[in-house]
Amino acid sequence: MLERTRCRLKAHPLALDATLAAGVLACMVAGSFVDPHGKDGVTWGVRTPDVLALVLMALGALALVFRRRAPRTVLALTGTVSLVECVVGDPRAPVAMSAVIALYTVASTTDRPTTWRLGLLTMTVLTGASMLFGPLPWYAQENLAIFAWTGIGATAGDAVRSRRAVVQAIRERAERAERTREEEARRRVAEERLRIARDLHDVVAHHIALVNVQAGVAAHVMDKRPDQAKEALAHVREASRSALNELRATVGLLRQSGDPEAPTEPAPGLDRLDELVGTFRSAGLHVEVARADHGTTLPAAVDLAVYRVIQEALTNVQKHAGTEAKAEVSVVRVGPNIEVTVLDNGTGEDNDPDNGGGHGLLGMRERVTAIRGTLTTGPRYGGGFRVHAILPVKTRSRAAEDAV
């Protein structure tokens, strides 16, 4: 019940301020009956406020209804009626209570310098006027009470404003952190999609190129040499099976954690280089391999990148370099890097893979750049094409593990 009432009052701030003004008016009227100088100390019902005091209290309370809309104007009005009461009121009524509430409102809604200026001005004017022009001696406790209560009002308002600022800053940091987490999650999802897209392109382009070549061979020799046609179809079947297996492993990464049979086959690397080269040789491409990386253990990301670069480069040779082309593959360890070079002597009219409008070279470059490597591609002097990749043997995460 109380929480519901509180929510309703917060939804209607004018009604809340009117309620506050009524409460302040009741407190001022009740306080005006108190005689702090009675024979037995503070007593009730000894004095009765005059008409001017009641009018000033009513004006001060009425001004508080609009304290949120115009806090400085309300402070000026309540300060004025309090000043009049301090100078002419005898016996004095607690009209200054309305000025204290107005000063609190100003301090809680403005900055600290403004609070200092207006707070000191209000304290000085009301206290000085009470001491110099009031009916009571300058050292009377009522005069000191005005100084104390106005100071308390300004201090409390400044403390509330500071607390609101801290809470707001904490909330903004939390929202910023949440947005950062969401952006990081979206970035990682985009990177994962890009990586999977590169893998799918490499797998499909490689195996489909082999299937296309072998299917063409089978169709060409089907009538005259059926044995060779059967061999070509066997290669087609093997290439398609390999493509399906790699596609299953790659697309399996998109499964949710609760899906069954998650892929467990390791990603391909240099340990399958002979198998990769063999598929191209069976398709009729002459490939020579030279390796000087024995004893080098590559991180999984680098190993996969080397394999995919060679796979894509040989696929481009198969597709673009012509039927009589030869390819040379070299894998060499040079200091902290491993260098991969794929050369061909193709003379076909479409020997430049960029002319095909595909994404092979772009995918290779993105893959190599992702592990902080470099890739250069271009035609060779005298004919052919060259693909050269330099990849670090240790990735950032691997280097951190070695340091530990």
Coordinates of C-alpha atoms in Angstrom, one line a residue:
M1 CA 0.0 0.0 0.0
L2 CA 2.7 2.4 0.9
E3 CA 4.7 1.5 -2.2
R4 CA 1.7 2.1 -4.4
T5 CA 1.1 5.5 -2.8
R6 CA 4.8 6.4 -3.2
C7 CA 4.7 5.5 -6.9
R8 CA 1.5 7.5 -7.4
L9 CA 3.1 10.6 -5.8
K10 CA 6.2 10.2 -7.9
A11 CA 4.0 10.1 -11.0
H12 CA 2.4 13.4 -9.9
P13 CA 5.2 15.6 -8.6
L14 CA 2.8 18.6 -8.2
A15 CA 0.6 16.7 -5.9
L16 CA 3.7 15.5 -3.9
D17 CA 4.9 19.1 -3.5
A18 CA 1.4 20.2 -2.5
T19 CA 1.4 17.5 0.2
L20 CA 4.8 18.6 1.3
A21 CA 3.7 22.2 1.5
A22 CA 0.7 21.3 3.6
G23 CA 3.0 19.4 6.0
V24 CA 5.4 22.3 6.2
L25 CA 2.5 24.7 6.9
A26 CA 1.3 22.4 9.7
C27 CA 4.7 22.3 11.2
M28 CA 5.1 26.1 11.0
V29 CA 1.7 26.7 12.6
A30 CA 2.5 24.2 15.3
G31 CA 5.9 25.7 16.0
S32 CA 4.4 29.1 16.3
F33 CA 2.6 28.1 19.5
V34 CA 5.9 27.1 21.2
D35 CA 7.4 29.5 23.7
P36 CA 11.1 28.8 24.0
H37 CA 11.4 31.4 26.9
G38 CA 8.8 30.1 29.3
K39 CA 9.4 29.8 33.0
D40 CA 9.8 26.0 32.7
G41 CA 11.6 26.1 29.4
V42 CA 9.9 25.3 26.1
T43 CA 6.1 25.2 26.7
W44 CA 3.1 24.8 24.5
G45 CA 0.0 27.1 24.1
V46 CA 1.6 30.0 25.8
R47 CA 1.5 32.3 22.8
T48 CA -0.7 32.9 19.8
P49 CA 0.7 33.9 16.4
D50 CA -0.5 37.1 15.0
V51 CA -2.3 37.6 11.6
L52 CA 0.9 38.7 9.8
A53 CA 2.8 35.6 10.9
L54 CA -0.1 33.4 9.7
V55 CA -0.1 35.2 6.3
L56 CA 3.6 34.8 5.9
M57 CA 3.5 31.1 6.8
A58 CA 0.7 30.6 4.2
L59 CA 2.6 32.4 1.5
G60 CA 5.8 30.5 2.2
A61 CA 4.0 27.2 2.2
L62 CA 2.1 28.1 -1.0
A63 CA 5.3 28.9 -2.8
L64 CA 6.7 25.4 -2.0
V65 CA 4.0 23.9 -4.2
F66 CA 6.0 25.2 -7.2
R67 CA 9.5 24.4 -5.9
R68 CA 10.3 21.9 -8.7
R69 CA 9.2 24.2 -11.5
A70 CA 11.1 27.3 -10.4
P71 CA 13.4 26.5 -7.5
R72 CA 15.3 29.8 -7.5
T73 CA 12.1 31.9 -7.7
V74 CA 10.6 29.9 -4.8
L75 CA 13.8 30.4 -2.8
A76 CA 13.5 34.2 -3.4
L77 CA 9.9 34.3 -2.3
T78 CA 10.3 32.1 0.8
G79 CA 13.5 34.1 1.6
T80 CA 11.6 37.3 1.4
V81 CA 8.7 36.3 3.7
S82 CA 11.2 34.8 6.1
L83 CA 13.2 38.1 6.1
V84 CA 10.0 40.0 6.8
E85 CA 9.2 37.7 9.7
C86 CA 12.7 37.9 11.1
V87 CA 12.5 41.7 11.2
V88 CA 9.0 42.4 12.3
G89 CA 7.8 39.2 13.9
D90 CA 7.2 39.5 17.6
P91 CA 6.8 36.9 18.9
R92 CA 8.6 35.2 16.0
A93 CA 7.0 32.3 14.0
P94 CA 9.1 29.7 12.2
V95 CA 8.5 31.0 8.7
A96 CA 12.1 30.4 7.8
M97 CA 11.3 26.7 7.6
S98 CA 9.9 27.3 4.1
A99 CA 13.1 29.0 3.1
V100 CA 15.1 26.0 4.4
I101 CA 13.0 23.6 2.2
A102 CA 13.4 25.9 -0.8
L103 CA 17.2 26.1 -0.3
Y104 CA 17.3 22.3 -0.1
T105 CA 15.5 22.1 -3.4
V106 CA 17.9 24.5 -5.1
A107 CA 20.9 22.7 -3.7
S108 CA 19.6 19.3 -4.8
T109 CA 18.9 20.4 -8.4
T110 CA 21.8 22.7 -9.2
D111 CA 25.6 22.4 -9.1
R112 CA 27.8 22.9 -6.1
P113 CA 29.1 26.5 -6.9
T114 CA 25.5 27.7 -7.2
T115 CA 24.6 26.0 -3.9
W116 CA 27.5 27.7 -2.2
R117 CA 26.5 31.2 -3.6
L118 CA 22.8 31.0 -2.9
G119 CA 23.3 29.1 0.4
L120 CA 25.8 31.7 1.8
L121 CA 23.6 34.5 0.5
T122 CA 20.5 33.1 2.2
M123 CA 22.3 32.3 5.5
T124 CA 24.0 35.8 5.6
V125 CA 20.9 37.8 4.8
L126 CA 18.4 36.0 7.1
T127 CA 20.8 35.7 10.0
G128 CA 22.2 39.2 9.6
A129 CA 18.8 40.7 9.4
S130 CA 17.6 38.8 12.5
M131 CA 20.6 39.9 14.5
L132 CA 20.7 43.5 13.4
F133 CA 17.0 44.4 12.9
G134 CA 15.0 41.8 14.8
P135 CA 13.3 42.3 18.1
L136 CA 15.4 39.8 19.9
P137 CA 19.1 40.2 21.0
W138 CA 21.6 39.3 18.4
Y139 CA 22.8 36.4 20.4
A140 CA 19.3 34.9 20.8
Q141 CA 19.0 31.2 20.0
E142 CA 16.4 31.9 17.3
N143 CA 19.0 33.9 15.3
L144 CA 21.5 31.1 15.6
A145 CA 18.8 28.5 14.7
I146 CA 18.2 30.4 11.4
F147 CA 21.9 30.1 10.6
A148 CA 22.1 26.4 11.5
W149 CA 18.9 25.3 9.7
T150 CA 19.7 27.2 6.5
G151 CA 23.2 25.6 6.5
I152 CA 21.7 22.2 7.1
G153 CA 19.2 22.7 4.2
A154 CA 22.0 23.6 1.8
T155 CA 24.3 20.8 2.9
A156 CA 21.5 18.1 2.8
G157 CA 20.5 19.2 -0.7
D158 CA 24.1 19.1 -1.9
A159 CA 24.5 15.6 -0.5
V160 CA 21.3 14.4 -2.2
R161 CA 22.5 15.9 -5.5
S162 CA 25.9 14.2 -5.1
R163 CA 24.3 10.9 -4.4
R164 CA 22.0 11.2 -7.4
A165 CA 25.0 12.0 -9.6
V166 CA 26.9 8.9 -8.3
V167 CA 23.9 6.6 -8.8
Q168 CA 23.5 8.0 -12.3
A169 CA 27.2 7.5 -13.1
I170 CA 27.0 3.9 -11.9
R171 CA 23.9 3.3 -14.0
E172 CA 25.5 4.8 -17.1
R173 CA 28.6 2.7 -16.5
A174 CA 26.5 -0.4 -16.2
E175 CA 24.6 0.5 -19.4
R176 CA 27.8 1.3 -21.2
A177 CA 29.3 -2.1 -20.0
E178 CA 26.1 -3.9 -21.2
R179 CA 26.4 -2.2 -24.6
T180 CA 30.0 -3.0 -24.8
R181 CA 29.3 -6.7 -24.0
E182 CA 26.6 -6.7 -26.7
E183 CA 28.9 -5.1 -29.2
E184 CA 31.7 -7.6 -28.3
A185 CA 29.2 -10.5 -28.7
R186 CA 28.1 -9.2 -32.1
R187 CA 31.7 -8.7 -33.2
R188 CA 32.6 -12.2 -32.2
V189 CA 29.5 -13.6 -34.0
A190 CA 30.5 -11.6 -37.1
E191 CA 34.1 -12.9 -36.9
E192 CA 32.8 -16.5 -36.4
R193 CA 30.5 -16.1 -39.4
L194 CA 33.3 -14.8 -41.5
R195 CA 35.6 -17.7 -40.5
I196 CA 32.9 -20.3 -41.2
A197 CA 32.2 -18.6 -44.6
R198 CA 35.9 -18.8 -45.5
D199 CA 36.0 -22.4 -44.5
L200 CA 32.9 -23.2 -46.5
H201 CA 34.3 -21.4 -49.6
D202 CA 37.6 -23.2 -49.3
V203 CA 36.0 -26.6 -49.0
V204 CA 33.4 -26.1 -51.7
A205 CA 35.7 -24.4 -54.2
H206 CA 38.4 -27.0 -53.8
H207 CA 36.2 -30.1 -54.1
I208 CA 33.8 -28.8 -56.7
A209 CA 36.7 -27.9 -58.9
L210 CA 38.1 -31.4 -58.6
V211 CA 34.6 -32.9 -59.2
N212 CA 34.2 -30.7 -62.3
V213 CA 37.6 -31.8 -63.7
Q214 CA 37.0 -35.5 -63.1
A215 CA 33.5 -35.4 -64.4
G216 CA 34.7 -33.7 -67.6
V217 CA 37.4 -36.4 -68.0
A218 CA 34.8 -39.2 -67.4
A219 CA 32.4 -37.7 -70.0
H220 CA 35.3 -37.4 -72.5
V221 CA 36.5 -41.0 -72.3
M222 CA 33.3 -42.7 -71.3
D223 CA 32.8 -44.4 -74.8
K224 CA 36.4 -45.1 -75.8
R225 CA 38.1 -45.9 -72.4
P226 CA 35.5 -47.0 -69.9
D227 CA 38.2 -48.1 -67.4
Q228 CA 39.6 -44.5 -67.2
A229 CA 36.1 -43.2 -67.0
K230 CA 35.4 -45.4 -64.0
E231 CA 38.6 -44.2 -62.3
A232 CA 37.6 -40.6 -62.9
L233 CA 34.2 -41.3 -61.4
A234 CA 35.9 -42.9 -58.4
H235 CA 37.8 -39.7 -57.9
V236 CA 34.6 -37.8 -58.2
R237 CA 33.0 -39.9 -55.5
E238 CA 36.1 -39.5 -53.2
A239 CA 36.2 -35.8 -53.7
S240 CA 32.4 -35.5 -53.0
R241 CA 32.8 -37.6 -49.9
S242 CA 35.6 -35.5 -48.6
A243 CA 33.6 -32.3 -49.4
L244 CA 30.6 -33.7 -47.4
N245 CA 32.8 -34.7 -44.5
E246 CA 34.4 -31.2 -44.3
L247 CA 31.1 -29.5 -44.7
R248 CA 29.6 -31.6 -42.0
A249 CA 32.5 -30.6 -39.7
T250 CA 32.2 -27.0 -40.5
V251 CA 28.5 -26.6 -40.4
G252 CA 28.5 -28.6 -37.2
L253 CA 30.0 -25.6 -35.5
L254 CA 26.7 -23.8 -36.0
R255 CA 24.9 -26.4 -33.8
Q256 CA 23.6 -25.5 -30.4
S257 CA 25.2 -27.0 -27.3
G258 CA 22.2 -29.4 -26.9
D259 CA 22.4 -30.8 -30.4
P260 CA 23.7 -34.3 -30.7
E261 CA 26.8 -35.6 -32.5
A262 CA 28.9 -32.4 -32.4
P263 CA 31.8 -32.7 -34.8
T264 CA 35.0 -34.2 -33.3
E265 CA 37.2 -34.4 -36.4
P266 CA 40.2 -32.2 -36.0
A267 CA 40.8 -29.3 -38.4
P268 CA 43.0 -30.1 -41.4
G269 CA 46.7 -29.0 -41.3
L270 CA 50.1 -29.7 -42.8
D271 CA 49.8 -33.4 -41.7
R272 CA 47.3 -33.8 -44.5
L273 CA 49.3 -31.9 -47.1
D274 CA 50.2 -35.1 -49.0
E275 CA 46.6 -36.2 -49.1
L276 CA 45.6 -32.7 -50.4
V277 CA 48.3 -32.7 -53.1
G278 CA 47.2 -36.3 -54.1
T279 CA 43.7 -35.2 -54.9
F280 CA 45.0 -32.6 -57.3
R281 CA 47.4 -35.0 -58.9
S282 CA 44.6 -37.5 -59.4
A283 CA 42.8 -34.7 -61.2
G284 CA 45.6 -34.3 -63.7
L285 CA 47.5 -31.4 -62.1
H286 CA 51.3 -31.8 -61.8
V287 CA 52.3 -30.6 -58.3
E288 CA 55.7 -30.6 -56.8
V289 CA 56.2 -30.1 -53.0
A290 CA 59.2 -28.9 -51.2
R291 CA 59.2 -28.7 -47.4
A292 CA 61.8 -27.3 -44.9
D293 CA 59.6 -27.1 -41.8
H294 CA 60.4 -30.5 -40.2
G295 CA 60.2 -30.4 -36.4
T296 CA 58.0 -27.3 -36.4
T297 CA 54.8 -27.5 -34.4
L298 CA 52.3 -25.0 -35.5
P299 CA 49.3 -23.6 -33.5
A300 CA 46.0 -24.9 -34.7
A301 CA 45.0 -21.6 -36.3
V302 CA 48.3 -21.3 -38.2
D303 CA 48.2 -24.9 -39.3
L304 CA 44.7 -24.5 -40.6
A305 CA 45.6 -21.3 -42.4
V306 CA 48.6 -22.8 -44.1
Y307 CA 46.5 -25.7 -45.3
R308 CA 43.7 -23.5 -46.6
V309 CA 46.1 -21.2 -48.4
I310 CA 47.7 -24.1 -50.2
Q311 CA 44.3 -25.6 -50.9
E312 CA 42.9 -22.4 -52.4
A313 CA 46.0 -21.6 -54.4
L314 CA 46.1 -25.0 -56.0
T315 CA 42.3 -24.8 -56.6
N316 CA 42.9 -21.5 -58.5
V317 CA 45.7 -23.2 -60.5
Q318 CA 43.3 -26.0 -61.4
K319 CA 40.6 -23.6 -62.4
H320 CA 42.5 -20.8 -64.1
A321 CA 46.0 -21.9 -65.2
G322 CA 45.2 -24.1 -68.1
T323 CA 45.4 -27.9 -68.7
E324 CA 49.2 -28.0 -69.1
A325 CA 50.0 -26.0 -66.0
K326 CA 52.4 -27.2 -63.3
A327 CA 52.4 -26.1 -59.7
E328 CA 55.2 -25.8 -57.1
V329 CA 54.4 -25.8 -53.4
S330 CA 57.1 -24.9 -50.8
V331 CA 56.7 -24.7 -47.0
V332 CA 59.8 -23.2 -45.3
R333 CA 60.5 -22.2 -41.7
V334 CA 62.3 -18.9 -41.6
G335 CA 63.1 -17.6 -38.1
P336 CA 59.9 -16.9 -36.2
N337 CA 57.7 -17.3 -39.3
I338 CA 56.7 -20.0 -41.7
E339 CA 56.5 -19.1 -45.4
V340 CA 54.2 -20.7 -47.9
T341 CA 54.7 -20.3 -51.6
V342 CA 52.6 -21.6 -54.4
L343 CA 53.8 -21.0 -58.0
D344 CA 52.4 -22.1 -61.3
N345 CA 53.5 -21.6 -65.0
G346 CA 50.0 -21.4 -66.3
T347 CA 49.4 -19.8 -69.7
G348 CA 45.7 -19.8 -69.8
E349 CA 43.8 -16.7 -70.8
D350 CA 42.1 -16.6 -67.3
N351 CA 45.2 -17.3 -65.3
D352 CA 44.6 -14.3 -62.9
P353 CA 42.1 -15.6 -60.2
D354 CA 40.9 -12.0 -59.6
N355 CA 39.4 -12.0 -63.1
G356 CA 36.9 -14.7 -62.1
G357 CA 35.1 -12.4 -59.7
G358 CA 35.4 -15.0 -56.9
H359 CA 36.4 -14.6 -53.3
G360 CA 39.3 -17.0 -53.1
L361 CA 42.1 -14.4 -52.8
L362 CA 40.1 -12.2 -50.5
G363 CA 39.4 -15.2 -48.2
M364 CA 43.0 -16.1 -48.2
R365 CA 44.0 -12.6 -47.3
E366 CA 41.4 -12.3 -44.5
R367 CA 42.5 -15.7 -43.1
V368 CA 46.2 -14.8 -43.1
T369 CA 45.6 -11.3 -41.7
A370 CA 43.5 -12.7 -38.9
I371 CA 46.6 -14.4 -37.4
R372 CA 48.8 -11.3 -38.0
G373 CA 50.4 -12.7 -41.2
T374 CA 50.9 -11.2 -44.6
L375 CA 49.9 -12.4 -48.1
T376 CA 51.2 -11.3 -51.5
T377 CA 49.7 -12.5 -54.8
G378 CA 50.3 -11.5 -58.4
P379 CA 51.4 -12.6 -61.8
R380 CA 54.9 -14.0 -62.2
Y381 CA 57.4 -12.5 -64.6
G382 CA 57.4 -14.7 -67.7
G383 CA 54.0 -16.1 -67.1
G384 CA 52.1 -17.9 -64.3
F385 CA 50.9 -16.8 -60.9
R386 CA 52.5 -16.6 -57.4
V387 CA 50.9 -16.8 -54.0
H388 CA 53.2 -16.1 -51.0
A389 CA 52.1 -16.1 -47.4
I390 CA 54.2 -15.3 -44.3
L391 CA 52.6 -16.5 -41.0
P392 CA 53.9 -16.4 -37.5
V393 CA 54.8 -19.7 -35.9
K394 CA 53.5 -18.4 -32.6
T395 CA 50.2 -16.7 -32.3
R396 CA 49.4 -14.2 -29.6
S397 CA 47.7 -16.8 -27.4
R398 CA 50.5 -19.3 -27.9
A399 CA 53.2 -16.7 -27.1
A400 CA 51.3 -15.9 -23.9
E401 CA 51.2 -19.6 -22.9
D402 CA 54.9 -20.0 -23.5
A403 CA 55.6 -16.9 -21.4
V404 CA 53.7 -18.4 -18.5

